Short mmCIF file of C-alpha atoms and ligand atoms in Angstrom, two decimals:
data_model
loop_
_atom_site.label_atom_id
_atom_site.label_comp_id
_atom_site.label_asym_id
_atom_site.label_seq_id
_atom_site.Cartn_x
_atom_site.Cartn_y
_atom_site.Cartn_z
CA MET A 120 -4.64 312.74 141.73
CA THR A 121 -4.55 311.73 138.14
CA ALA A 122 -8.25 311.61 137.10
CA PRO A 123 -11.00 312.89 136.55
CA ASN A 124 -9.15 316.24 137.24
CA ASP A 125 -6.00 315.17 134.68
CA GLN A 126 -7.08 317.06 131.63
CA ALA A 127 -3.78 315.91 129.43
CA ASN A 128 -4.99 312.40 130.04
CA PRO A 129 -8.91 312.36 130.53
CA THR A 130 -9.21 308.81 130.56
CA ARG A 131 -6.11 307.53 132.79
CA ALA A 132 -7.40 305.72 136.28
CA ASP A 133 -7.35 307.71 139.54
CA ASP A 134 -4.63 305.63 141.86
CA SER A 135 -5.00 308.79 144.26
CA PRO A 136 -4.78 306.58 147.97
CA ILE A 137 -7.93 306.25 149.37
CA ALA A 138 -8.91 307.71 152.70
CA ALA A 139 -11.02 304.72 153.92
CA SER A 140 -9.85 303.17 157.66
CA TYR A 141 -11.37 300.47 159.47
CA PRO A 142 -9.39 300.55 162.71
CA GLU A 143 -11.02 296.82 163.74
CA LEU A 144 -9.45 294.82 161.40
CA VAL A 145 -5.82 295.83 162.65
CA GLY A 146 -3.86 292.45 163.55
CA LYS A 147 -6.00 290.52 161.57
CA VAL A 148 -4.90 287.77 158.73
CA ALA A 149 -5.86 287.64 154.97
CA VAL A 150 -4.82 285.17 152.52
CA VAL A 151 -4.84 287.11 148.79
CA THR A 152 -4.22 285.09 146.01
CA GLY A 153 -2.81 285.84 142.56
CA ALA A 154 -0.67 288.59 144.38
CA GLY A 155 2.53 288.86 142.53
CA ARG A 156 1.55 291.77 140.51
CA GLY A 157 -1.02 293.51 139.47
CA MET A 158 -4.76 294.04 141.71
CA GLY A 159 -3.35 290.76 144.10
CA ALA A 160 -0.26 293.44 144.42
CA VAL A 161 -1.84 296.19 145.46
CA PHE A 162 -4.66 294.45 148.05
CA ALA A 163 -1.99 293.26 149.73
CA THR A 164 0.21 296.43 150.21
CA GLU A 165 -2.87 298.13 151.49
CA LEU A 166 -4.28 295.50 153.43
CA ALA A 167 -0.57 295.55 155.11
CA ARG A 168 -0.47 299.73 155.33
CA ARG A 169 -3.96 299.41 157.73
CA GLY A 170 -2.60 297.13 159.56
CA ILE A 171 -3.42 293.27 158.50
CA ASN A 172 -1.32 290.73 157.88
CA VAL A 173 -1.37 289.08 154.57
CA VAL A 174 -0.22 285.76 152.92
CA ALA A 175 0.59 286.83 149.22
CA GLY A 176 0.24 283.34 146.85
CA ASP A 177 0.90 283.17 143.36
CA LEU A 178 2.93 281.24 140.94
CA THR A 179 5.60 283.39 140.96
CA GLY A 180 6.08 287.13 142.09
CA ALA A 181 4.85 286.62 145.88
CA PRO A 182 8.11 286.97 147.78
CA GLU A 183 9.29 289.88 145.64
CA VAL A 184 5.65 291.78 146.61
CA ALA A 185 6.01 290.42 149.80
CA GLU A 186 9.86 291.69 150.38
CA GLN A 187 8.67 294.95 148.34
CA VAL A 188 6.09 295.43 150.94
CA ASN A 189 7.93 295.45 154.02
CA ARG A 190 10.27 297.35 153.39
CA GLN A 191 7.85 299.93 152.61
CA ILE A 192 5.78 299.28 155.71
CA THR A 193 7.79 299.35 158.80
CA ASP A 194 4.30 300.07 160.78
CA GLY A 195 1.64 298.35 159.78
CA GLY A 196 0.59 294.62 158.74
CA ARG A 197 3.85 292.02 157.17
CA VAL A 198 3.11 290.35 154.19
CA VAL A 199 5.15 286.44 153.43
CA GLY A 200 4.99 285.63 150.07
CA HIS A 201 4.07 281.90 149.23
CA ARG A 202 4.63 279.93 146.33
CA ALA A 203 1.21 278.51 145.41
CA ASP A 204 -0.89 277.43 142.06
CA VAL A 205 -4.96 278.15 142.79
CA THR A 206 -6.17 275.08 140.55
CA ASP A 207 -4.40 272.56 143.34
CA PRO A 208 -6.57 272.01 146.30
CA ALA A 209 -2.97 271.50 148.61
CA GLY A 210 -1.84 274.97 147.29
CA HIS A 211 -4.67 276.79 149.66
CA ASP A 212 -3.79 274.32 151.93
CA GLY A 213 -0.21 275.80 151.83
CA LEU A 214 -1.37 279.20 151.86
CA LEU A 215 -3.80 278.25 154.87
CA ARG A 216 -0.67 277.21 156.63
CA ALA A 217 1.33 279.97 155.95
CA GLY A 218 -1.07 282.18 157.52
CA LEU A 219 -0.83 279.82 160.63
CA ASP A 220 2.48 279.89 161.05
CA GLU A 221 3.89 283.03 160.39
CA PHE A 222 0.67 285.05 162.22
CA GLY A 223 -1.41 282.29 164.45
CA ARG A 224 -4.86 282.70 162.33
CA VAL A 225 -6.29 283.49 159.41
CA ASP A 226 -9.53 285.71 159.16
CA PHE A 227 -10.26 286.58 155.90
CA TRP A 228 -9.75 284.85 152.22
CA VAL A 229 -9.48 286.69 148.81
CA ASN A 230 -10.27 284.49 145.45
CA ASN A 231 -8.34 287.41 143.46
CA ALA A 232 -5.80 285.20 140.67
CA GLY A 233 -7.26 284.79 137.53
CA ILE A 234 -6.44 284.70 133.67
CA PHE A 235 -8.04 286.53 130.57
CA PRO A 236 -7.83 284.32 127.66
CA GLN A 237 -9.21 285.52 124.62
CA ALA A 238 -10.19 283.81 121.16
CA GLU A 239 -13.75 283.26 118.93
CA PHE A 240 -15.52 281.01 119.96
CA THR A 241 -15.36 278.85 117.53
CA GLU A 242 -11.95 278.49 117.70
CA ILE A 243 -11.64 277.73 121.53
CA PRO A 244 -9.11 275.64 122.16
CA PRO A 245 -10.23 272.90 124.38
CA GLU A 246 -6.93 273.27 126.67
CA GLN A 247 -8.06 277.03 127.09
CA LEU A 248 -11.42 276.37 128.09
CA THR A 249 -9.89 273.97 130.71
CA SER A 250 -7.08 275.85 132.00
CA THR A 251 -9.53 279.05 132.21
CA TYR A 252 -12.20 277.38 134.36
CA GLN A 253 -9.42 275.75 136.30
CA VAL A 254 -7.55 278.88 137.54
CA ASN A 255 -10.99 281.22 137.36
CA VAL A 256 -13.80 278.56 138.48
CA ASN A 257 -12.35 275.52 140.92
CA GLY A 258 -9.62 277.57 142.14
CA VAL A 259 -12.10 279.64 143.39
CA VAL A 260 -14.02 276.95 145.24
CA TYR A 261 -10.84 275.38 146.44
CA GLY A 262 -9.55 278.26 147.73
CA ALA A 263 -13.36 278.41 150.00
CA GLN A 264 -13.14 275.28 150.42
CA THR A 265 -9.67 275.56 152.36
CA ALA A 266 -11.03 278.88 154.03
CA ALA A 267 -14.49 277.73 155.21
CA ARG A 268 -12.92 274.67 156.79
CA HIS A 269 -10.65 276.57 158.73
CA MET A 270 -13.11 279.32 159.44
CA ARG A 271 -15.96 277.41 160.67
CA GLU A 272 -13.38 275.88 163.74
CA HIS A 273 -12.83 279.61 164.53
CA GLY A 274 -16.08 281.62 164.67
CA GLY A 275 -16.44 282.42 160.94
CA GLY A 276 -14.60 284.40 158.48
CA ALA A 277 -15.13 286.54 155.36
CA ILE A 278 -14.28 285.23 151.88
CA VAL A 279 -14.06 287.51 148.48
CA ASN A 280 -13.52 286.53 145.14
CA MET A 281 -13.02 288.39 142.28
CA ALA A 282 -15.80 288.12 139.59
CA SER A 283 -16.34 290.34 136.55
CA VAL A 284 -18.27 292.99 134.40
CA ALA A 285 -17.76 290.21 131.95
CA GLY A 286 -19.79 288.42 134.09
CA VAL A 287 -23.40 290.11 133.56
CA ARG A 288 -21.61 291.89 129.81
CA VAL A 289 -20.53 289.97 127.47
CA ARG A 290 -17.93 290.66 125.44
CA ALA A 291 -16.99 288.58 122.03
CA THR A 292 -14.01 286.35 121.46
CA ARG A 293 -14.23 286.11 125.62
CA ALA A 294 -16.52 283.16 126.05
CA ALA A 295 -14.58 281.22 128.46
CA TYR A 296 -13.79 283.69 130.77
CA ASN A 297 -17.14 285.14 131.20
CA SER A 298 -18.66 282.17 131.21
CA SER A 299 -16.30 281.67 134.29
CA LYS A 300 -17.01 284.78 135.91
CA ALA A 301 -20.21 284.20 135.45
CA ALA A 302 -19.62 281.26 137.80
CA VAL A 303 -17.95 283.25 140.05
CA ARG A 304 -21.17 285.21 140.61
CA HIS A 305 -22.86 281.84 140.94
CA LEU A 306 -20.87 280.42 143.40
CA THR A 307 -20.89 283.35 145.46
CA SER A 308 -24.26 283.16 146.34
CA CYS A 309 -24.17 279.10 146.77
CA MET A 310 -21.43 279.85 148.83
CA ALA A 311 -23.22 282.41 151.26
CA VAL A 312 -26.31 280.85 151.45
CA GLU A 313 -24.10 277.44 152.68
CA LEU A 314 -21.71 278.73 154.84
CA GLY A 315 -23.48 281.22 155.89
CA SER A 316 -24.61 279.75 159.19
CA ASP A 317 -20.99 279.01 160.09
CA ASN A 318 -21.34 282.96 160.51
CA ILE A 319 -18.82 282.83 156.89
CA ARG A 320 -19.41 285.78 154.83
CA VAL A 321 -18.86 285.58 150.85
CA ASN A 322 -19.11 288.29 148.53
CA ALA A 323 -17.53 289.19 144.95
CA ILE A 324 -16.42 292.05 143.41
CA ALA A 325 -17.35 292.25 139.89
CA PRO A 326 -14.62 294.85 138.41
CA GLY A 327 -14.54 296.49 135.10
CA PHE A 328 -11.99 298.00 133.32
CA VAL A 329 -8.88 298.11 135.50
CA ASP A 330 -5.01 299.88 134.88
CA THR A 331 -3.30 296.13 135.46
CA GLU A 332 -1.07 293.99 133.29
CA MET A 333 -4.07 292.18 132.42
CA THR A 334 -5.65 295.16 129.91
CA ARG A 335 -1.87 296.76 128.99
CA TRP A 336 -2.50 295.38 125.16
CA VAL A 337 -5.99 297.27 125.86
CA ARG A 338 -4.23 300.94 126.80
CA GLU A 339 -1.74 300.44 124.44
CA ASP A 340 -4.00 300.14 121.46
CA PRO A 341 -6.04 303.47 121.02
CA ALA A 342 -8.25 301.76 118.85
CA ALA A 343 -9.60 298.94 121.07
CA LEU A 344 -8.85 301.75 124.41
CA ASP A 345 -11.50 303.72 122.67
CA ARG A 346 -13.90 300.55 122.20
CA ALA A 347 -13.21 299.27 125.39
CA LEU A 348 -14.01 302.72 126.85
CA SER A 349 -16.94 303.34 124.91
CA THR A 350 -18.60 300.83 128.05
CA VAL A 351 -17.92 302.96 130.55
CA PRO A 352 -20.34 305.73 131.95
CA LEU A 353 -17.58 307.23 133.57
CA HIS A 354 -14.94 307.34 130.89
CA ARG A 355 -11.83 306.27 132.26
CA VAL A 356 -9.79 303.23 133.40
CA GLY A 357 -10.21 302.19 136.93
CA ALA A 358 -6.90 301.86 138.89
CA PRO A 359 -6.78 298.96 141.65
CA ILE A 360 -7.31 300.61 144.98
CA GLU A 361 -10.67 301.87 143.65
CA VAL A 362 -11.08 297.79 143.42
CA PHE A 363 -9.40 297.98 147.11
CA GLY A 364 -11.53 300.15 148.58
CA ALA A 365 -14.87 298.00 147.90
CA LEU A 366 -12.77 295.08 149.14
CA TYR A 367 -11.58 296.49 152.37
CA PHE A 368 -15.18 297.40 153.29
CA LEU A 369 -16.61 293.77 151.92
CA LEU A 370 -13.47 292.81 154.91
CA SER A 371 -15.11 295.46 157.52
CA ASP A 372 -17.68 295.33 160.30
CA SER A 373 -19.33 297.57 158.46
CA ALA A 374 -19.96 295.17 156.11
CA ARG A 375 -21.22 292.21 158.98
CA TYR A 376 -25.08 292.21 157.43
CA ILE A 377 -23.36 292.05 153.77
CA THR A 378 -23.44 288.41 152.41
CA GLY A 379 -23.59 286.92 149.07
CA ALA A 380 -23.47 290.29 147.42
CA VAL A 381 -21.47 291.48 144.12
CA ILE A 382 -20.38 294.80 143.75
CA PRO A 383 -19.88 296.17 140.63
CA VAL A 384 -16.56 297.90 140.02
CA ASP A 385 -16.77 299.30 136.77
CA GLY A 386 -18.01 302.67 136.29
CA GLY A 387 -20.93 301.85 135.16
CA SER A 388 -20.13 299.27 132.90
CA GLN A 389 -22.85 297.05 133.69
CA HIS A 390 -25.59 299.08 132.69
CA ILE A 391 -24.07 299.30 128.57
N1 NAD B 1804 -7.74 294.01 135.34
C1 NAD B 1804 -9.05 293.92 135.19
O1 NAD B 1804 -9.40 294.99 134.02
C2 NAD B 1804 -10.17 293.17 135.55
C3 NAD B 1804 -11.25 292.89 135.28
C4 NAD B 1804 -12.39 292.69 136.00
C5 NAD B 1804 -12.00 290.76 136.54
N2 NAD B 1804 -10.68 290.93 137.04
C6 NAD B 1804 -9.97 290.20 137.30
O2 NAD B 1804 -9.32 290.57 138.72
C7 NAD B 1804 -8.46 289.61 139.34
C8 NAD B 1804 -7.11 290.02 139.81
O3 NAD B 1804 -6.75 290.85 138.03
P1 NAD B 1804 -5.84 291.58 137.72
O4 NAD B 1804 -6.03 292.11 136.21
O5 NAD B 1804 -4.98 292.02 138.87
O6 NAD B 1804 -4.60 289.99 137.05
P2 NAD B 1804 -3.09 289.95 136.37
O7 NAD B 1804 -2.96 289.13 135.44
O8 NAD B 1804 -2.56 290.99 136.46
O9 NAD B 1804 -2.69 289.22 138.01
C9 NAD B 1804 -3.60 287.74 137.78
C10 NAD B 1804 -2.47 287.12 138.74
O10 NAD B 1804 -3.41 286.05 139.07
C11 NAD B 1804 -1.73 285.10 139.34
N3 NAD B 1804 -2.14 283.36 138.54
C12 NAD B 1804 -3.27 283.05 137.25
N4 NAD B 1804 -2.92 281.86 137.16
C13 NAD B 1804 -2.79 281.37 138.58
C14 NAD B 1804 -2.87 280.14 139.33
N5 NAD B 1804 -3.00 278.64 138.71
N6 NAD B 1804 -2.15 280.10 140.58
C15 NAD B 1804 -2.36 281.14 141.51
N7 NAD B 1804 -1.87 282.78 140.67
C16 NAD B 1804 -2.38 282.41 139.61
C17 NAD B 1804 -1.05 285.23 138.21
O11 NAD B 1804 0.49 284.84 137.96
C18 NAD B 1804 -0.99 286.74 138.49
O12 NAD B 1804 -0.18 287.13 139.11
C19 NAD B 1804 -8.53 288.70 137.98
O13 NAD B 1804 -9.36 287.35 138.96
C20 NAD B 1804 -9.23 288.87 136.92
O14 NAD B 1804 -10.08 287.64 135.86
C21 NAD B 1804 -9.48 291.88 136.16
#
């Protein structure tokens, strides 16, 4: 336990384990994009720890994450690492195929890959806008399309998209990112409405300020950290495992009547 009882550094993320357990998920199979590091890598690890098999996709790092998890966790699910670019529909087809070849089924799809660029609004280069939408928006659409085409032939499933507090609370110099995450929220509603009759639940998680490589520079700059924490009522950084808690719930049977929801995991940031 590091926080909130960490007196020396009370703003630090609490990365202590969570106790949640949904035994009905043992033996199921999840595809997680952007699993070569950060939250995606933690999702793959924690799912495997709880008996769920995982196809970890990323541009880089996924095979290494898989190897590490499989070495660490010998009595849980297994992880296969697969190179896949979420901006290419064929990349998603490859992830689905890997799940079917390795495990014989795919039940869950987590559209987690994302990029977080920065530029003043008037300076946003066209290529930044294009790449941000390609990864954060098109990548989510393509992943959900591949997942839904498969799931509707196999009795249903659950899709979880990674949105962000940035989709509702604007921060300066992040227009491309903010708007891409607003699109993810809205797409989650669109998919939930359209895929419900196929027994496919589609939800999103909207993290706030979470302790990963993506936000390392903020934690390393005391002024930026102060500014960031001034918009967090719990006044500390979130840990990837705290986001995993929401993901695991959304995949479980306990969430079987929940679709189209966006669960904030943000220490209250959406309210400031
Ligand atoms: N860290 C935060 O504070 C925070 C807050 C809100 C939302 N999010 C969202 O959560 C998700 C995970 O964030 P993170 O903090 O773990 O980020 P991260 O940068 O640590 O990891 C993102 C991963 O996505 C991968 N990726 C990028 N482009 C890709 C592509 N074209 N194809 C496949 N993979 C690609 C990267 O290689 C990387 O491994 C992202 O969607 C991010 O926008 C993060």
